[in-house]
Amino acid sequence: MKQEIVIAGFGGQGVLSMGMTLAYGGMVENKDVSWMPSYGPEMRGGTANCTVILNDEKISSPIINSFDTAIILNQPSMAKFESKVKPGGQIIYESNNILTPPTRSDITILDIPANKEAVKLNIKRVMNMIILGTYLGLNPVLKIESILKALTKVLPGRHHHLIPINQQALERGMELATQPTIM
Amino acid sequence: MKQEIVIAGFGGQGVLSMGMTLAYGGMVENKDVSWMPSYGPEMRGGTANCTVILNDEKISSPIINSFDTAIILNQPSMAKFESKVKPGGQIIYESNNILTPPTRSDITILDIPANKEAVKLNIKRVMNMIILGTYLGLNPVLKIESILKALTKVLPGRHHHLIPINQQALERGMELATQPTIM
Amino acid sequence: MSKSIQSVQCEHLDKMDIVWDRPDTLIDVPMHYCPGCGHSVVHRLIMEVVQELNIQDITIGVAPVGCSVFSYNYMDVDMQEAAHGRATAVATGIKRVLPDKIIYSYQGDGDLAAIGTAETIHTINRGENIVMIFVNNGIYGMTGGQMAPTTLKGSVTSTTPTGRDLSIHGHPLNIAEMIAILPGAYYVTRQAVNSAKTVRKTKKALLRGFKNQIDGKGGVSFIEVVSNCPSGWKMTPLQSNKWLDDNMLGTYPLGDIKVPEKIA
Amino acid sequence: MSKSIQSVQCEHLDKMDIVWDRPDTLIDVPMHYCPGCGHSVVHRLIMEVVQELNIQDITIGVAPVGCSVFSYNYMDVDMQEAAHGRATAVATGIKRVLPDKIIYSYQGDGDLAAIGTAETIHTINRGENIVMIFVNNGIYGMTGGQMAPTTLKGSVTSTTPTGRDLSIHGHPLNIAEMIAILPGAYYVTRQAVNSAKTVRKTKKALLRGFKNQIDGKGGVSFIEVVSNCPSGWKMTPLQSNKWLDDNMLGTYPLGDIKVPEKIA
Amino acid sequence: MAKLHGHVTINIENCKGCELCTDACPQNSLNMSKNINKKGYHYAILVEENCTGCTNCALVCPEAVMTVYRENKNRIIKPAPMASIDSKNISVSIS
Amino acid sequence: MAKLHGHVTINIENCKGCELCTDACPQNSLNMSKNINKKGYHYAILVEENCTGCTNCALVCPEAVMTVYRENKNRIIKPAPMASIDSKNISVSIS
Amino acid sequence: MKKRVSEKILMKGNEAIAEAAIRAGVKAYFGYPITPQSELLEYMSAQLNSRGGVFLQAESEVAAINMVYGAAGCGERVMTSTSSPGFSLMQEGISYIASAELPCLLVNVQRGGPGLGTIQPAQSDYFQAVKGGGHGDYNLIVLAPNSVQEMANFTYLGFDLADQYRTPVLILADGALGQMMEPVVFPDYDIVKNKVDHSSWATRGKKDGKQHVITTLHIEPEKMEIINNHLQEKYRDICDKEIRFEATKTDDAEILLIAYGLSSRIAHHALELARDEGLKVGLFRPITLYPFPYRQIRALTKKVDSILTVEMNAGQMVEDVRLAVGEKVPVHFYGRTGGVIPQPEEILEKIRAISIAPQMEKIF
Amino acid sequence: MKKRVSEKILMKGNEAIAEAAIRAGVKAYFGYPITPQSELLEYMSAQLNSRGGVFLQAESEVAAINMVYGAAGCGERVMTSTSSPGFSLMQEGISYIASAELPCLLVNVQRGGPGLGTIQPAQSDYFQAVKGGGHGDYNLIVLAPNSVQEMANFTYLGFDLADQYRTPVLILADGALGQMMEPVVFPDYDIVKNKVDHSSWATRGKKDGKQHVITTLHIEPEKMEIINNHLQEKYRDICDKEIRFEATKTDDAEILLIAYGLSSRIAHHALELARDEGLKVGLFRPITLYPFPYRQIRALTKKVDSILTVEMNAGQMVEDVRLAVGEKVPVHFYGRTGGVIPQPEEILEKIRAISIAPQMEKIF
Ligand SMILES: Cc1ncc(C[n+]2csc(CCOP(=O)(O)OP(=O)(O)O)c2C)c(N)n1
Ligand SMILES: Cc1ncc(C[n+]2csc(CCOP(=O)(O)OP(=O)(O)O)c2C)c(N)n1
Ligand code: SF4
Ligand code: SF4
Ligand code: SF4
Ligand code: SF4
Ligand code: SF4
Ligand code: SF4
Ligand SMILES: [Mg+2]
Ligand SMILES: [Mg+2]
């Protein structure tokens, strides 16, 4: 099975590390993976994104232009990626940051109040893990243990004590996946 | 008719300007001409040389490796060019500056005491014109008027008053051509 | 420009004077700079000066490679975008063929004081009659926060992860002081843009620099502006402006370094 | 070396001491320099110092592009011939991988102060523990006498046929004074080789520079040697040495510019 | 010297929420909005009526989004052409 | 101080006739030969017996063709290793 | 030096080169920041000084390449890395290094040009890399990885080839390979076994009375020609022994894709799509761009009907392909420029077109 | 400006370029000394300031090319000149100039490489000149004079082409052409008629309210691709219209010599020697190296039996000849390197050998 995901938002929203966690999780489960960031001069206010491919076989091209899933964390990214989701694919987005929701009808669309939920968990920074949880809830391509193992790689040592709270966030996200606002 | 000449000596002996005068003279007589200097970092004590081609037709290659005439003003140049004179060609050299004279027997060799003669004329700097005179005496390829006209081009304006003494030197050289030490 | 509604309304705006407004010479588009970045302020000040001196139509600017690489999108004068480090060579080329035009170069510290060092020194040494604007933020902002020649001792950057170690990376380079000894440097000053007060002074320095050129004073007017890089320094804009005060200015003290007819 | 017969014979040479002889470290071949050229003297002095400090086997020199490009034919130490202007970058590369070796760079004024300006400034600013030898003859000797950054005002060269005009070509560049303000410059001095007296002093300066490096003193020992270029200046060697005294030293005064622990 | 009465208007869509203006205001007249603009930034707003029109906020604002007003005491400091330059002769007269 | 008696020998084939030595000699002991060497230069020669072995000529000679001798007053100044360096520890002792 | 086990890790290509270089015993890294290669420099800055080498951020690419010259002249393993504009600035230095036969590793993580261009991936420095962007007759060994794993592997290989042939070796990558993360395993590498002893020529202080000189100046043309003849002989030797390539599904292929680096990954994807449609497509990937696999490509012209070269430029390697192919089969080209990455679907489209009308393209 | 009559004068090639440039109205010259081109710089230093332009000796070739960028960006006629190592240093700047489409004249008076090499004549920067020594997809128009007269003529032509196509033009000469003197006549040149008005894009102060910007940065790859497409279109246009060459005795030729610049003179001499021996030899001389006369060479393959390319390098233009010829006839190569000039007799020898056994050479 092959999963092609794009994750997009503001620079500070943990977009790149969410992608890396996913990729590392795939590697833990012996999938071939690739992670490709948008890169460039630091221009805050612009968008950052990364694409992740998880594949049971060898990945040929790491460069992809359409996606099974788009995880969208701000409005400019919605404008950029809505049209690039494959028919039958899905968009997961953070409610607070999106003023104009997507309008496509040939894909699944999920609206997750991850920021609010993160505030509830008392750590704003786990917003991205909530969304990732939702993604995994909807697409059980990786085990949560693999993601937790991935976090030990992605998080610097001094942040390893945060893994439990990240786990909580992932689990909350998976819960939300079962009760999404599907349009 | 084509004439291929090399003129070689120390940097300060007027080697390059002798060649230029010859080339300009050729141009005055509507020959095709080319003048090619040895060039490089200033290393006194090394040799300087130039090759001059005078041709009634268009010159194809300006790069030549053997010569009808070699005019040699110092010992290192003799070592370098003696072997490059075509059989039947000639070497004209300045007596004072050559300790070991050339030994080839298939060419004409002339030994001109141009330095001494120049001292006699009271201007050391016309040594090269004496030699040039000898060359023209032996090889009447250009008229002396053409050389004098050439000098008005080659000499900077402030030296034009020296043209008469140069003429004297040329003429003395031509005289010497008629009484050379031919070996 | 659409001015949005404010929380505090003012009933009699029409009876008030506009005492400050965005200069017309600053193109009315959002800038790409990070929030709080000093480049934006310097751009605006240059354009204020160009407007006040009424030289917009005879001014040609040279943009560097660095965060201000896009500055021609904001400064409404003819501009050339130079290769990394070569802004003053480009400015020289322009000034030599158009000596009657007003030329300025705009460079960051990596551009002016690292890769462009030779061009910087020789442009000044030739005494080109131009304004050189040097935005010193102690870091390579554009490429993601690597050490610049002007990075302070001990500062952590992405190529000095344990802080700039003088014995390995050398010293913060006081290039303004260094070039001030050149006869071709006509006016050398170091200013900042981290407060209203410093902004006012920088504006004055820029005005002086451009006037020097207009007056045909022989030599470069070199205006260093110590600036922040919140992103590269990994600080909020407010923190960065304070850090600038507390740390940068020790190594790069503000004030005139060389003024016409006397070396300070 | 075959010593030739002298006009004045000495019967009792065997009872005398040799008080001066060609150093063994100077390879016994004729040099390619023009008669009277100061490069030859500087080469010899470096080799005398290397010999006296007994560091021949641990010394690596860097030759420039300029008349001294062939200096490895004369100085009997391991040497690298650098691209034009890059001798100190090359020296940095060497010193960084072989910090225990004694490294010197040797450059002319075109090499060090024109095309190599950036490398010069930054090598010094990094405080590389090397000796930089700078032979300032105010001209591009090698390429036939073009203007150098250090060419004097009014001097005729093949690219300033009517004399160096400051308003076109800029000012003679006092690079030693300029780099002396850098903390990475440990010892900066300007000497000459146009008389026995100046030669003696240059030797002392070189000795001091190499000793600084051996002692691991942090920073560059920068030794400028004002020298002649009889061919480029179109003078006899004697005239050139006098001209140097009368003209060069006004712009480039001799003496220490920066000595450890104090700035002169 | 009695303080003059002033006012500022802000182009909030171009504000990047850097907070430099609020910090620079000697009157504490400015604050950051709880709302965000289209780019996602909490923008600056005038929250007090005590603005003196000192222009500090405008001077430090990187985005040049301020317009500052001040009671008219018969002088105008708007950065309009203060100097005029004859572009041909490159001579300047400061007015 | 009474002047010591000295002498110089010259490798005339490598002399380039620059005349710097003759100019530098305080004793006027040197002169340029009327003859030329193989390279074509008029070379320097010692023409007077008043040489003091002061080494000036050798110091200025670009071609390093001089060897200078001086009467022995129990000291040797030959530029032999004056310092020795332990190449491993890079420490120097000047003797 | 930290002992590291050979586990699989997720890494950027830029970092993989840096890590591999450290494992290969690189003694000095000199470089200057430029996107999209800065992570390589940054990794070195964080690691090299504590793992047996020296990291130095140079004042420019010109300084960096000349520092490499100096350190390589001492016989040490040294390297630099940059991206396109920086690589242009290094051309004089590279010509010197090639002329002086100094072993070292160069990395160009290409971006879109010409000029300042973009920072997005490109392959438009192919000519510069293989024909010599600097002056004079010289060549670099040019290795073109197409995965993060190969970024690591070719770093080892690059140092080894550099040592073996006393020649600069270039890893020609692109922004995508530099920036993307893939799993990578660092093979064991025996520095002691692989490092060639250069003490017979390197400048490390006069050894046994013999002076060593590194120079590229041979003022007599006849002497310079000897140097050139020696270099040309070395290049012929390299062409004989060091050609590397990869052939995929070429056995039954009618249409042969030729692509290197990132393009070869995309071309491979296109191949999969085409095979799905029943089109008999193969892929030939030059791994060494110099020496170029002329003979190997020519051999394949006996089997295939036509060739489609895919590059991220306006058509550069395709000239070498044409030189190899001569007039045996038609050679087509598909390229995108300025940092735009060709899509597999675009290539597929081109393949379909060729499969219908495989005529010769107008070349000149 | 002094009025000069069109008399025949004896001049060095370097000086002829300088004089022609001044007559063509060059407004600024920026350069740095290097043998064997320094006379060009020196001539400019003596003449340009008093004849309507500005001479400036830059601190380096890097500075010089960027001064050219600045001045050319103002729409003025500007130029620089250098020799091989200096030309390598200019590569970044040249890539910028090509990308920004700035008209200007560049001169490379080649010498033997690689590295510092020699100062003797060579042609080993052919690849650098025609394939792009800098990064990215770009080309220069490359003119190859073979006489002092052409040094002058091509200077006029170069400025005109640069203006017409908004592109840098390179005169690729060599040390011999630069140093030698031959008679030269400067044709009349009408600056006013020939100078193109660049005020619609040049930066000369905001005109009519329109801001002019010279930039090579287009951070969106899609925009950069548009620039590239435009450049490629321009290059195709140039290839269509601007190919120049000279064919000598090709009508009955069995062996075709192909050579440019100085080599073509030597090859011509060899041709004379060979014809004297009854060997039917012709000579094809590319005058524009870019655009290269592929079609014209290919057309000749219908007539000749074999081709001998002569260069002062290890074999560079011969690749373009092979691209042109395909497999029509055997292509042979004779070259000398490092500043050694091939002798007519050596070429004759090679011609004789080919005339006896005109078999295909092993290429790869
Ligand atoms: C030749 C070359 N080398 C490197 C770069 C990459 N580069 C772009 S901007 C920059 C440094 C910018 O730093 P600075 O000049 O301080 O400007 P800032 O962004 O801090 O304002 C570098 C190294 C380049 N574009 N070209
Ligand atoms: C890149 C490059 N540019 C120019 C040159 C030509 N060149 C050789 S030596 C030299 C200048 C030498 O002058 P200087 O450094 O003062 O040394 P000097 O000969 O006076 O001792 C120049 C410009 C070169 N070899 N390489
Ligand atoms: S990276 Fe730094 S210098 Fe660049 S825009 Fe952001 S804050 Fe400003
Ligand atoms: S040209 Fe000048 S510097 Fe060079 S060797 Fe001759 S005198 Fe010395
Ligand atoms: S003008 Fe002055 S008082 Fe008014 S809001 Fe701005 S800073 Fe505050
Ligand atoms: S300074 Fe300007 S950009 Fe910053 S918060 Fe205030 S109004 Fe907004
Ligand atoms: S040693 Fe002194 S006295 Fe003797 S010849 Fe030399 S300079 Fe004259
Ligand atoms: S100084 Fe040396 S080279 Fe010069 S004349 Fe005297 S001995 Fe000869
Ligand atoms: Mg900066
Ligand atoms: Mg010099």
PDB file of N, CA and C in Angstrom, chain C residues 147 168-170, chain D residues 92-93 96 126 128, chain G residues 28-32 41 44-45 48-49 54-59 64 67:
ATOM      1  N   MET C 147      26.436  31.836  10.762  1.00  0.00           N
ATOM      2  CA  MET C 147      27.341  32.865  11.268  1.00  0.00           C
ATOM      3  C   MET C 147      27.683  33.881  10.174  1.00  0.00           C
ATOM      4  N   ILE C 168      38.389  29.727  16.584  1.00  0.00           N
ATOM      5  CA  ILE C 168      38.096  28.981  15.348  1.00  0.00           C
ATOM      6  C   ILE C 168      37.581  29.915  14.256  1.00  0.00           C
ATOM      7  N   HIS C 169      36.616  30.722  14.602  1.00  0.00           N
ATOM      8  CA  HIS C 169      35.912  31.499  13.576  1.00  0.00           C
ATOM      9  C   HIS C 169      36.379  32.935  13.474  1.00  0.00           C
ATOM     10  N   GLY C 170      37.294  33.331  14.304  1.00  0.00           N
ATOM     11  CA  GLY C 170      37.769  34.708  14.229  1.00  0.00           C
ATOM     12  C   GLY C 170      36.814  35.668  14.918  1.00  0.00           C
TER      13      GLY C 170
ATOM     14  N   THR D  92      45.615  29.092   4.941  1.00  0.00           N
ATOM     15  CA  THR D  92      44.627  28.708   5.953  1.00  0.00           C
ATOM     16  C   THR D  92      44.309  27.225   5.849  1.00  0.00           C
ATOM     17  N   GLY D  93      44.080  26.770   4.610  1.00  0.00           N
ATOM     18  CA  GLY D  93      43.806  25.352   4.408  1.00  0.00           C
ATOM     19  C   GLY D  93      44.920  24.477   4.957  1.00  0.00           C
ATOM     20  N   ARG D  96      45.184  24.746   8.915  1.00  0.00           N
ATOM     21  CA  ARG D  96      44.089  24.101   9.638  1.00  0.00           C
ATOM     22  C   ARG D  96      44.251  22.585   9.702  1.00  0.00           C
ATOM     23  N   ARG D 126      40.478  36.054  11.143  1.00  0.00           N
ATOM     24  CA  ARG D 126      40.384  34.776  11.848  1.00  0.00           C
ATOM     25  C   ARG D 126      41.555  34.571  12.795  1.00  0.00           C
ATOM     26  N   GLU D 128      44.567  33.566  11.967  1.00  0.00           N
ATOM     27  CA  GLU D 128      45.347  32.370  11.648  1.00  0.00           C
ATOM     28  C   GLU D 128      46.778  32.572  12.166  1.00  0.00           C
TER      29      GLU D 128
ATOM     30  N   ALA G  28      39.103  17.978   6.780  1.00  0.00           N
ATOM     31  CA  ALA G  28      38.713  19.381   6.801  1.00  0.00           C
ATOM     32  C   ALA G  28      37.566  19.615   5.831  1.00  0.00           C
ATOM     33  N   TYR G  29      36.649  20.442   6.283  1.00  0.00           N
ATOM     34  CA  TYR G  29      35.550  20.888   5.443  1.00  0.00           C
ATOM     35  C   TYR G  29      35.586  22.411   5.399  1.00  0.00           C
ATOM     36  N   PHE G  30      35.603  22.972   4.202  1.00  0.00           N
ATOM     37  CA  PHE G  30      35.560  24.423   4.034  1.00  0.00           C
ATOM     38  C   PHE G  30      34.350  24.747   3.165  1.00  0.00           C
ATOM     39  N   GLY G  31      33.516  25.655   3.609  1.00  0.00           N
ATOM     40  CA  GLY G  31      32.340  25.939   2.799  1.00  0.00           C
ATOM     41  C   GLY G  31      31.701  27.255   3.158  1.00  0.00           C
ATOM     42  N   TYR G  32      30.671  27.586   2.413  1.00  0.00           N
ATOM     43  CA  TYR G  32      29.968  28.860   2.554  1.00  0.00           C
ATOM     44  C   TYR G  32      28.485  28.557   2.400  1.00  0.00           C
ATOM     45  N   LEU G  41      26.794  21.967   5.399  1.00  0.00           N
ATOM     46  CA  LEU G  41      27.696  22.846   6.152  1.00  0.00           C
ATOM     47  C   LEU G  41      27.334  22.841   7.631  1.00  0.00           C
ATOM     48  N   MET G  44      28.271  19.665   9.395  1.00  0.00           N
ATOM     49  CA  MET G  44      29.720  19.666   9.633  1.00  0.00           C
ATOM     50  C   MET G  44      30.068  20.569  10.815  1.00  0.00           C
ATOM     51  N   SER G  45      29.421  21.722  10.872  1.00  0.00           N
ATOM     52  CA  SER G  45      29.749  22.667  11.947  1.00  0.00           C
ATOM     53  C   SER G  45      29.422  22.060  13.310  1.00  0.00           C
ATOM     54  N   LEU G  48      31.947  17.979  12.968  1.00  0.00           N
ATOM     55  CA  LEU G  48      33.286  17.620  12.501  1.00  0.00           C
ATOM     56  C   LEU G  48      34.383  17.905  13.524  1.00  0.00           C
ATOM     57  N   ASN G  49      34.306  19.056  14.173  1.00  0.00           N
ATOM     58  CA  ASN G  49      35.386  19.403  15.102  1.00  0.00           C
ATOM     59  C   ASN G  49      35.534  18.381  16.227  1.00  0.00           C
ATOM     60  N   VAL G  54      38.300  19.324  10.971  1.00  0.00           N
ATOM     61  CA  VAL G  54      38.205  20.767  11.142  1.00  0.00           C
ATOM     62  C   VAL G  54      37.094  21.294  10.252  1.00  0.00           C
ATOM     63  N   PHE G  55      36.174  22.035  10.861  1.00  0.00           N
ATOM     64  CA  PHE G  55      35.156  22.724  10.077  1.00  0.00           C
ATOM     65  C   PHE G  55      35.511  24.191  10.026  1.00  0.00           C
ATOM     66  N   LEU G  56      35.443  24.785   8.846  1.00  0.00           N
ATOM     67  CA  LEU G  56      35.662  26.228   8.766  1.00  0.00           C
ATOM     68  C   LEU G  56      34.695  26.834   7.761  1.00  0.00           C
ATOM     69  N   GLN G  57      33.950  27.811   8.235  1.00  0.00           N
ATOM     70  CA  GLN G  57      33.099  28.574   7.316  1.00  0.00           C
ATOM     71  C   GLN G  57      33.964  29.639   6.669  1.00  0.00           C
ATOM     72  N   ALA G  58      34.113  29.542   5.371  1.00  0.00           N
ATOM     73  CA  ALA G  58      34.974  30.478   4.644  1.00  0.00           C
ATOM     74  C   ALA G  58      34.235  31.780   4.385  1.00  0.00           C
ATOM     75  N   GLU G  59      34.961  32.797   3.970  1.00  0.00           N
ATOM     76  CA  GLU G  59      34.350  34.098   3.690  1.00  0.00           C
ATOM     77  C   GLU G  59      33.643  34.109   2.332  1.00  0.00           C
ATOM     78  N   ALA G  64      36.813  29.260  -0.071  1.00  0.00           N
ATOM     79  CA  ALA G  64      36.613  27.864   0.320  1.00  0.00           C
ATOM     80  C   ALA G  64      37.370  26.916  -0.610  1.00  0.00           C
ATOM     81  N   MET G  67      41.022  27.095   0.025  1.00  0.00           N
ATOM     82  CA  MET G  67      41.372  26.403   1.264  1.00  0.00           C
ATOM     83  C   MET G  67      41.446  24.904   1.014  1.00  0.00           C
TER      84      MET G  67
END
